[in-house]
Amino acid sequence: MPRTPMIAPSILSADFARLADATQAVKGADWLHVDVMDGHFVPNLTIGLPVVKAVLASTDIPVDCHLMIDDPDRWAVGYAEAGAHNVTVHVEAAADPVKLAHDIRAAGAMAGLSIKPRTPFEPYVELLTHYDTLLVMSVEPGFGGQEFIADVLDKVRKARAKVDAGELRVLVEIDGGINADTIEQAAEAGVDCFVAGSAVYGAADPAKAVGALRERARTAMRQARETRTM
Ligand code: DX5
Ligand code: ZN
């Protein structure tokens, strides 16, 4: 079965005074990506659990929480309990990531592990057997609208190979600088789920932008498949 690309608009690029409108504006999106930043793990501060709860109440789209925070061991489970579909923590911040994955799952969410652009993939293969998603950062976390770092696609290829070989069962997600110009190379490398902030909310019609990005990814995946079987 060919993989179907998933698009996760990041509300970081939406109008924070109108978050309910922002969730309505991306009907048809697969996940809604919500960036939680604490001003410590990253040099930016966004929203926390009370606002995430309000977002959850405003949409039926599964919410994908990306926690760019220190001490996720203390805070992550609250997002799972609140009803997030996937809760991603950073490997650079988690003290006991195995227990954390277990606790997030026990609270009813999928557990995600994120690696920053300069964090290698190989040391965490065993750890990822406890997780449902791998979020590969393709910009330094903290801000939307940055330029895509193509070097991280090596990590995507390695993760894809492990998943295809049945050694890992994670969904491969990418975050940062994804737009009409970069999504194809990410799709060819093996990404399943594409986070896009400025490319969606900067568009005149965000829902249409979601559909267009998905089509580009789908075409690139199909071409990559055909090249492999030639
Ligand atoms: C950055 C965030 C991203 C951000 C992506 O640290 O994790 O989710 O919203 O924004 P774009 O797609 O504009 O790079
Ligand atoms: Zn993010």
PDB file of C-alpha atoms and ligand atoms in Angstrom:
ATOM      1  CA  MET A   1       0.000   0.000   0.000  1.00  0.00           C
ATOM      2  CA  PRO A   2       1.507   3.360  -0.994  1.00  0.00           C
ATOM      3  CA  ARG A   3       1.851   5.800   1.865  1.00  0.00           C
ATOM      4  CA  THR A   4      -0.525   8.773   1.881  1.00  0.00           C
ATOM      5  CA  PRO A   5       1.168  12.052   2.781  1.00  0.00           C
ATOM      6  CA  MET A   6      -0.213  13.842   5.835  1.00  0.00           C
ATOM      7  CA  ILE A   7      -0.167  17.630   6.190  1.00  0.00           C
ATOM      8  CA  ALA A   8      -0.066  19.241   9.630  1.00  0.00           C
ATOM      9  CA  PRO A   9      -0.523  23.035   9.510  1.00  0.00           C
ATOM     10  CA  SER A  10       1.338  24.791  12.332  1.00  0.00           C
ATOM     11  CA  ILE A  11      -0.780  27.429  14.039  1.00  0.00           C
ATOM     12  CA  LEU A  12       2.418  29.230  15.071  1.00  0.00           C
ATOM     13  CA  SER A  13       1.991  31.217  11.846  1.00  0.00           C
ATOM     14  CA  ALA A  14      -1.723  31.925  12.457  1.00  0.00           C
ATOM     15  CA  ASP A  15      -3.305  34.894  14.226  1.00  0.00           C
ATOM     16  CA  PHE A  16      -3.074  34.021  17.948  1.00  0.00           C
ATOM     17  CA  ALA A  17      -6.035  36.302  18.688  1.00  0.00           C
ATOM     18  CA  ARG A  18      -8.200  34.152  16.390  1.00  0.00           C
ATOM     19  CA  LEU A  19      -7.101  30.578  16.990  1.00  0.00           C
ATOM     20  CA  ALA A  20     -10.577  29.091  16.501  1.00  0.00           C
ATOM     21  CA  ASP A  21     -10.708  30.733  13.058  1.00  0.00           C
ATOM     22  CA  ALA A  22      -7.244  29.313  12.345  1.00  0.00           C
ATOM     23  CA  THR A  23      -8.441  25.763  13.046  1.00  0.00           C
ATOM     24  CA  GLN A  24     -11.507  26.313  10.844  1.00  0.00           C
ATOM     25  CA  ALA A  25      -9.346  27.697   8.036  1.00  0.00           C
ATOM     26  CA  VAL A  26      -7.535  24.377   7.466  1.00  0.00           C
ATOM     27  CA  LYS A  27     -10.435  21.969   7.041  1.00  0.00           C
ATOM     28  CA  GLY A  28      -9.102  18.781   5.475  1.00  0.00           C
ATOM     29  CA  ALA A  29      -5.755  18.946   7.282  1.00  0.00           C
ATOM     30  CA  ASP A  30      -4.631  15.610   8.711  1.00  0.00           C
ATOM     31  CA  TRP A  31      -3.244  16.963  11.980  1.00  0.00           C
ATOM     32  CA  LEU A  32      -3.122  20.407  13.542  1.00  0.00           C
ATOM     33  CA  HIS A  33       0.404  21.166  14.763  1.00  0.00           C
ATOM     34  CA  VAL A  34       0.634  23.205  17.970  1.00  0.00           C
ATOM     35  CA  ASP A  35       4.022  24.540  19.070  1.00  0.00           C
ATOM     36  CA  VAL A  36       4.501  24.877  22.821  1.00  0.00           C
ATOM     37  CA  MET A  37       7.654  26.895  23.656  1.00  0.00           C
ATOM     38  CA  ASP A  38       8.837  27.841  27.125  1.00  0.00           C
ATOM     39  CA  GLY A  39      11.478  30.519  26.524  1.00  0.00           C
ATOM     40  CA  HIS A  40      14.118  28.167  28.006  1.00  0.00           C
ATOM     41  CA  PHE A  41      14.514  25.155  25.731  1.00  0.00           C
ATOM     42  CA  VAL A  42      14.065  27.564  22.828  1.00  0.00           C
ATOM     43  CA  PRO A  43      14.465  31.361  22.757  1.00  0.00           C
ATOM     44  CA  ASN A  44      10.768  31.980  22.204  1.00  0.00           C
ATOM     45  CA  LEU A  45       7.595  31.741  24.273  1.00  0.00           C
ATOM     46  CA  THR A  46       4.222  30.717  22.889  1.00  0.00           C
ATOM     47  CA  ILE A  47       1.316  28.998  24.575  1.00  0.00           C
ATOM     48  CA  GLY A  48       0.767  26.387  27.275  1.00  0.00           C
ATOM     49  CA  LEU A  49      -1.852  23.901  28.387  1.00  0.00           C
ATOM     50  CA  PRO A  50      -4.806  26.294  28.955  1.00  0.00           C
ATOM     51  CA  VAL A  51      -4.608  27.616  25.390  1.00  0.00           C
ATOM     52  CA  VAL A  52      -4.005  24.143  23.961  1.00  0.00           C
ATOM     53  CA  LYS A  53      -7.195  23.028  25.754  1.00  0.00           C
ATOM     54  CA  ALA A  54      -9.069  25.873  24.053  1.00  0.00           C
ATOM     55  CA  VAL A  55      -7.664  24.806  20.680  1.00  0.00           C
ATOM     56  CA  LEU A  56      -8.694  21.202  21.334  1.00  0.00           C
ATOM     57  CA  ALA A  57     -12.226  22.364  22.077  1.00  0.00           C
ATOM     58  CA  SER A  58     -12.360  24.345  18.837  1.00  0.00           C
ATOM     59  CA  THR A  59     -11.589  21.554  16.352  1.00  0.00           C
ATOM     60  CA  ASP A  60     -12.117  17.930  15.377  1.00  0.00           C
ATOM     61  CA  ILE A  61      -8.734  17.785  13.645  1.00  0.00           C
ATOM     62  CA  PRO A  62      -6.334  15.584  15.653  1.00  0.00           C
ATOM     63  CA  VAL A  63      -3.965  17.885  17.551  1.00  0.00           C
ATOM     64  CA  ASP A  64      -0.221  17.296  17.293  1.00  0.00           C
ATOM     65  CA  CYS A  65       1.539  18.962  20.257  1.00  0.00           C
ATOM     66  CA  HIS A  66       5.208  19.773  19.750  1.00  0.00           C
ATOM     67  CA  LEU A  67       6.693  20.526  23.149  1.00  0.00           C
ATOM     68  CA  MET A  68       9.816  22.660  22.858  1.00  0.00           C
ATOM     69  CA  ILE A  69      10.220  22.865  26.605  1.00  0.00           C
ATOM     70  CA  ASP A  70      12.586  21.917  29.405  1.00  0.00           C
ATOM     71  CA  ASP A  71      11.467  19.158  31.757  1.00  0.00           C
ATOM     72  CA  PRO A  72       8.923  17.494  29.444  1.00  0.00           C
ATOM     73  CA  ASP A  73       8.968  14.612  31.963  1.00  0.00           C
ATOM     74  CA  ARG A  74       6.894  16.890  34.182  1.00  0.00           C
ATOM     75  CA  TRP A  75       4.587  18.532  31.653  1.00  0.00           C
ATOM     76  CA  ALA A  76       3.967  16.284  28.641  1.00  0.00           C
ATOM     77  CA  VAL A  77       1.389  13.948  30.163  1.00  0.00           C
ATOM     78  CA  GLY A  78      -0.969  16.881  30.810  1.00  0.00           C
ATOM     79  CA  TYR A  79      -1.260  17.462  27.061  1.00  0.00           C
ATOM     80  CA  ALA A  80      -2.085  13.793  26.487  1.00  0.00           C
ATOM     81  CA  GLU A  81      -4.692  13.860  29.243  1.00  0.00           C
ATOM     82  CA  ALA A  82      -6.222  16.983  27.716  1.00  0.00           C
ATOM     83  CA  GLY A  83      -6.887  15.042  24.498  1.00  0.00           C
ATOM     84  CA  ALA A  84      -3.943  15.719  22.191  1.00  0.00           C
ATOM     85  CA  HIS A  85      -3.631  13.028  19.518  1.00  0.00           C
ATOM     86  CA  ASN A  86       0.166  13.036  19.460  1.00  0.00           C
ATOM     87  CA  VAL A  87       2.503  14.545  22.058  1.00  0.00           C
ATOM     88  CA  THR A  88       6.090  15.094  20.949  1.00  0.00           C
ATOM     89  CA  VAL A  89       8.975  15.789  23.320  1.00  0.00           C
ATOM     90  CA  HIS A  90      12.578  16.626  22.508  1.00  0.00           C
ATOM     91  CA  VAL A  91      15.207  13.984  23.117  1.00  0.00           C
ATOM     92  CA  GLU A  92      17.597  16.802  24.078  1.00  0.00           C
ATOM     93  CA  ALA A  93      15.285  17.756  26.974  1.00  0.00           C
ATOM     94  CA  ALA A  94      13.803  14.503  28.276  1.00  0.00           C
ATOM     95  CA  ALA A  95      15.387  12.963  31.402  1.00  0.00           C
ATOM     96  CA  ASP A  96      13.711   9.545  31.132  1.00  0.00           C
ATOM     97  CA  PRO A  97      12.340   9.289  27.576  1.00  0.00           C
ATOM     98  CA  VAL A  98      11.328   5.610  27.878  1.00  0.00           C
ATOM     99  CA  LYS A  99       9.141   6.279  30.915  1.00  0.00           C
ATOM    100  CA  LEU A 100       7.835   9.430  29.265  1.00  0.00           C
ATOM    101  CA  ALA A 101       6.705   7.545  26.144  1.00  0.00           C
ATOM    102  CA  HIS A 102       4.991   4.998  28.336  1.00  0.00           C
ATOM    103  CA  ASP A 103       3.239   7.696  30.380  1.00  0.00           C
ATOM    104  CA  ILE A 104       2.086   9.644  27.293  1.00  0.00           C
ATOM    105  CA  ARG A 105       0.645   6.471  25.777  1.00  0.00           C
ATOM    106  CA  ALA A 106      -0.995   5.479  29.057  1.00  0.00           C
ATOM    107  CA  ALA A 107      -2.725   8.872  29.047  1.00  0.00           C
ATOM    108  CA  GLY A 108      -4.198   8.059  25.629  1.00  0.00           C
ATOM    109  CA  ALA A 109      -1.985   9.850  23.098  1.00  0.00           C
ATOM    110  CA  MET A 110       0.609   8.772  20.592  1.00  0.00           C
ATOM    111  CA  ALA A 111       4.136   9.517  21.791  1.00  0.00           C
ATOM    112  CA  GLY A 112       6.530  11.472  19.590  1.00  0.00           C
ATOM    113  CA  LEU A 113      10.267  12.050  19.864  1.00  0.00           C
ATOM    114  CA  SER A 114      11.878  15.054  18.194  1.00  0.00           C
ATOM    115  CA  ILE A 115      15.506  15.624  17.239  1.00  0.00           C
ATOM    116  CA  LYS A 116      17.001  19.038  16.481  1.00  0.00           C
ATOM    117  CA  PRO A 117      18.904  19.559  13.204  1.00  0.00           C
ATOM    118  CA  ARG A 118      22.303  18.823  14.745  1.00  0.00           C
ATOM    119  CA  THR A 119      21.156  15.881  16.869  1.00  0.00           C
ATOM    120  CA  PRO A 120      22.083  12.557  15.249  1.00  0.00           C
ATOM    121  CA  PHE A 121      19.545   9.791  14.599  1.00  0.00           C
ATOM    122  CA  GLU A 122      21.540   6.585  15.162  1.00  0.00           C
ATOM    123  CA  PRO A 123      21.960   6.777  18.969  1.00  0.00           C
ATOM    124  CA  TYR A 124      18.178   6.836  19.379  1.00  0.00           C
ATOM    125  CA  VAL A 125      17.074   3.909  17.227  1.00  0.00           C
ATOM    126  CA  GLU A 126      16.516   1.627  20.235  1.00  0.00           C
ATOM    127  CA  LEU A 127      14.730   4.420  22.128  1.00  0.00           C
ATOM    128  CA  LEU A 128      12.417   4.969  19.159  1.00  0.00           C
ATOM    129  CA  THR A 129      11.002   1.448  19.567  1.00  0.00           C
ATOM    130  CA  HIS A 130       9.044   3.006  22.463  1.00  0.00           C
ATOM    131  CA  TYR A 131       7.663   5.835  20.305  1.00  0.00           C
ATOM    132  CA  ASP A 132       4.984   6.265  17.636  1.00  0.00           C
ATOM    133  CA  THR A 133       6.391   9.269  15.787  1.00  0.00           C
ATOM    134  CA  LEU A 134       9.825  10.690  15.001  1.00  0.00           C
ATOM    135  CA  LEU A 135       9.820  14.452  14.413  1.00  0.00           C
ATOM    136  CA  VAL A 136      12.893  15.506  12.475  1.00  0.00           C
ATOM    137  CA  MET A 137      13.476  19.251  12.851  1.00  0.00           C
ATOM    138  CA  SER A 138      14.519  20.888   9.587  1.00  0.00           C
ATOM    139  CA  VAL A 139      15.107  24.300  11.197  1.00  0.00           C
ATOM    140  CA  GLU A 140      16.481  25.235  14.618  1.00  0.00           C
ATOM    141  CA  PRO A 141      13.343  25.109  16.775  1.00  0.00           C
ATOM    142  CA  GLY A 142      11.910  28.388  17.994  1.00  0.00           C
ATOM    143  CA  PHE A 143      10.503  30.324  15.063  1.00  0.00           C
ATOM    144  CA  GLY A 144       8.393  29.918  11.951  1.00  0.00           C
ATOM    145  CA  GLY A 145       9.424  31.137   8.527  1.00  0.00           C
ATOM    146  CA  GLN A 146      13.033  29.904   8.589  1.00  0.00           C
ATOM    147  CA  GLU A 147      14.912  28.316   5.712  1.00  0.00           C
ATOM    148  CA  PHE A 148      14.775  24.530   5.255  1.00  0.00           C
ATOM    149  CA  ILE A 149      17.962  22.659   6.259  1.00  0.00           C
ATOM    150  CA  ALA A 150      18.226  19.951   3.591  1.00  0.00           C
ATOM    151  CA  ASP A 151      21.048  18.100   5.400  1.00  0.00           C
ATOM    152  CA  VAL A 152      18.511  16.602   7.824  1.00  0.00           C
ATOM    153  CA  LEU A 153      17.091  14.488   4.995  1.00  0.00           C
ATOM    154  CA  ASP A 154      19.913  11.974   5.608  1.00  0.00           C
ATOM    155  CA  LYS A 155      18.281  11.265   8.970  1.00  0.00           C
ATOM    156  CA  VAL A 156      14.886  10.919   7.280  1.00  0.00           C
ATOM    157  CA  ARG A 157      16.344   8.375   4.829  1.00  0.00           C
ATOM    158  CA  LYS A 158      17.881   6.364   7.649  1.00  0.00           C
ATOM    159  CA  ALA A 159      14.632   6.382   9.633  1.00  0.00           C
ATOM    160  CA  ARG A 160      12.615   5.451   6.521  1.00  0.00           C
ATOM    161  CA  ALA A 161      14.939   2.496   5.860  1.00  0.00           C
ATOM    162  CA  LYS A 162      14.477   1.213   9.430  1.00  0.00           C
ATOM    163  CA  VAL A 163      10.690   1.566   9.152  1.00  0.00           C
ATOM    164  CA  ASP A 164      10.575  -0.150   5.758  1.00  0.00           C
ATOM    165  CA  ALA A 165      12.759  -2.967   7.123  1.00  0.00           C
ATOM    166  CA  GLY A 166      10.312  -3.442  10.007  1.00  0.00           C
ATOM    167  CA  GLU A 167      12.893  -2.459  12.655  1.00  0.00           C
ATOM    168  CA  LEU A 168      10.973   0.663  13.685  1.00  0.00           C
ATOM    169  CA  ARG A 169       7.285   1.469  13.582  1.00  0.00           C
ATOM    170  CA  VAL A 170       7.387   5.256  13.793  1.00  0.00           C
ATOM    171  CA  LEU A 171       5.609   7.728  11.590  1.00  0.00           C
ATOM    172  CA  VAL A 172       8.284  10.043  10.164  1.00  0.00           C
ATOM    173  CA  GLU A 173       7.381  13.715  10.531  1.00  0.00           C
ATOM    174  CA  ILE A 174       9.337  16.779   9.423  1.00  0.00           C
ATOM    175  CA  ASP A 175       9.045  20.326  10.775  1.00  0.00           C
ATOM    176  CA  GLY A 176      10.513  23.590   9.528  1.00  0.00           C
ATOM    177  CA  GLY A 177      10.773  25.335   6.182  1.00  0.00           C
ATOM    178  CA  ILE A 178       8.348  23.014   4.395  1.00  0.00           C
ATOM    179  CA  ASN A 179       6.734  24.730   1.397  1.00  0.00           C
ATOM    180  CA  ALA A 180       5.987  24.113  -2.290  1.00  0.00           C
ATOM    181  CA  ASP A 181       9.720  24.244  -3.096  1.00  0.00           C
ATOM    182  CA  THR A 182      10.962  21.880  -0.369  1.00  0.00           C
ATOM    183  CA  ILE A 183       8.184  19.354   0.209  1.00  0.00           C
ATOM    184  CA  GLU A 184       9.126  17.166  -2.763  1.00  0.00           C
ATOM    185  CA  GLN A 185      12.660  16.410  -1.582  1.00  0.00           C
ATOM    186  CA  ALA A 186      11.302  15.623   1.887  1.00  0.00           C
ATOM    187  CA  ALA A 187       8.681  13.305   0.396  1.00  0.00           C
ATOM    188  CA  GLU A 188      11.284  11.513  -1.724  1.00  0.00           C
ATOM    189  CA  ALA A 189      13.463  11.028   1.366  1.00  0.00           C
ATOM    190  CA  GLY A 190      10.610   9.216   3.115  1.00  0.00           C
ATOM    191  CA  VAL A 191       8.613  11.635   5.245  1.00  0.00           C
ATOM    192  CA  ASP A 192       5.035  10.605   6.141  1.00  0.00           C
ATOM    193  CA  CYS A 193       3.793  13.790   7.821  1.00  0.00           C
ATOM    194  CA  PHE A 194       4.733  17.356   6.838  1.00  0.00           C
ATOM    195  CA  VAL A 195       4.371  20.272   9.243  1.00  0.00           C
ATOM    196  CA  ALA A 196       3.899  23.600   7.459  1.00  0.00           C
ATOM    197  CA  GLY A 197       3.335  26.926   9.177  1.00  0.00           C
ATOM    198  CA  SER A 198       4.072  29.945   7.014  1.00  0.00           C
ATOM    199  CA  ALA A 199       3.376  28.037   3.779  1.00  0.00           C
ATOM    200  CA  VAL A 200      -0.194  27.366   4.961  1.00  0.00           C
ATOM    201  CA  TYR A 201      -1.145  30.419   7.007  1.00  0.00           C
ATOM    202  CA  GLY A 202       0.715  32.804   4.728  1.00  0.00           C
ATOM    203  CA  ALA A 203      -1.436  31.628   1.807  1.00  0.00           C
ATOM    204  CA  ALA A 204      -4.597  33.448   0.736  1.00  0.00           C
ATOM    205  CA  ASP A 205      -6.553  30.196   1.158  1.00  0.00           C
ATOM    206  CA  PRO A 206      -4.948  27.999   3.866  1.00  0.00           C
ATOM    207  CA  ALA A 207      -7.172  24.966   3.158  1.00  0.00           C
ATOM    208  CA  LYS A 208      -6.256  25.113  -0.517  1.00  0.00           C
ATOM    209  CA  ALA A 209      -2.559  25.371   0.414  1.00  0.00           C
ATOM    210  CA  VAL A 210      -2.917  22.173   2.474  1.00  0.00           C
ATOM    211  CA  GLY A 211      -4.397  20.351  -0.522  1.00  0.00           C
ATOM    212  CA  ALA A 212      -1.719  21.669  -2.890  1.00  0.00           C
ATOM    213  CA  LEU A 213       1.119  20.623  -0.557  1.00  0.00           C
ATOM    214  CA  ARG A 214      -0.399  17.151  -0.175  1.00  0.00           C
ATOM    215  CA  GLU A 215      -0.642  16.756  -3.949  1.00  0.00           C
ATOM    216  CA  ARG A 216       2.999  17.760  -4.419  1.00  0.00           C
ATOM    217  CA  ALA A 217       4.099  15.278  -1.759  1.00  0.00           C
ATOM    218  CA  ARG A 218       1.921  12.538  -3.258  1.00  0.00           C
ATOM    219  CA  THR A 219       3.414  13.059  -6.728  1.00  0.00           C
ATOM    220  CA  ALA A 220       6.974  13.070  -5.375  1.00  0.00           C
ATOM    221  CA  MET A 221       6.335   9.863  -3.407  1.00  0.00           C
ATOM    222  CA  ARG A 222       4.897   8.178  -6.495  1.00  0.00           C
ATOM    223  CA  GLN A 223       7.882   9.219  -8.630  1.00  0.00           C
ATOM    224  CA  ALA A 224      10.320   7.996  -5.972  1.00  0.00           C
ATOM    225  CA  ARG A 225       8.519   4.627  -5.921  1.00  0.00           C
ATOM    226  CA  GLU A 226       8.632   4.353  -9.710  1.00  0.00           C
ATOM    227  CA  THR A 227      12.358   5.186  -9.783  1.00  0.00           C
ATOM    228  CA  ARG A 228      13.067   2.471  -7.208  1.00  0.00           C
ATOM    229  CA  THR A 229      11.209  -0.197  -9.177  1.00  0.00           C
ATOM    230  CA  MET A 230      12.741   0.746 -12.539  1.00  0.00           C
TER     231      MET A 230
HETATM  232  C1  DX5 B   1       9.486  25.905  14.744  1.00  0.00           C
HETATM  233  C2  DX5 B   1       8.201  25.151  14.887  1.00  0.00           C
HETATM  234  C3  DX5 B   1       7.508  24.889  13.612  1.00  0.00           C
HETATM  235  C4  DX5 B   1       7.103  26.126  12.845  1.00  0.00           C
HETATM  236  C5  DX5 B   1       7.289  25.806  11.384  1.00  0.00           C
HETATM  237  O1  DX5 B   1      10.254  25.724  15.858  1.00  0.00           O
HETATM  238  O2  DX5 B   1       8.417  23.901  15.509  1.00  0.00           O
HETATM  239  O3  DX5 B   1       6.386  24.032  13.783  1.00  0.00           O
HETATM  240  O4  DX5 B   1       5.781  26.539  13.040  1.00  0.00           O
HETATM  241  O5  DX5 B   1       7.065  26.954  10.656  1.00  0.00           O
HETATM  242  P1  DX5 B   1       7.439  27.056   9.100  1.00  0.00           P
HETATM  243  O6  DX5 B   1       6.656  25.986   8.408  1.00  0.00           O
HETATM  244  O7  DX5 B   1       7.060  28.422   8.736  1.00  0.00           O
HETATM  245  O8  DX5 B   1       8.929  26.785   9.004  1.00  0.00           O
HETATM  246 ZN    ZN B   2       6.735  22.455  15.523  1.00  0.00          ZN
END
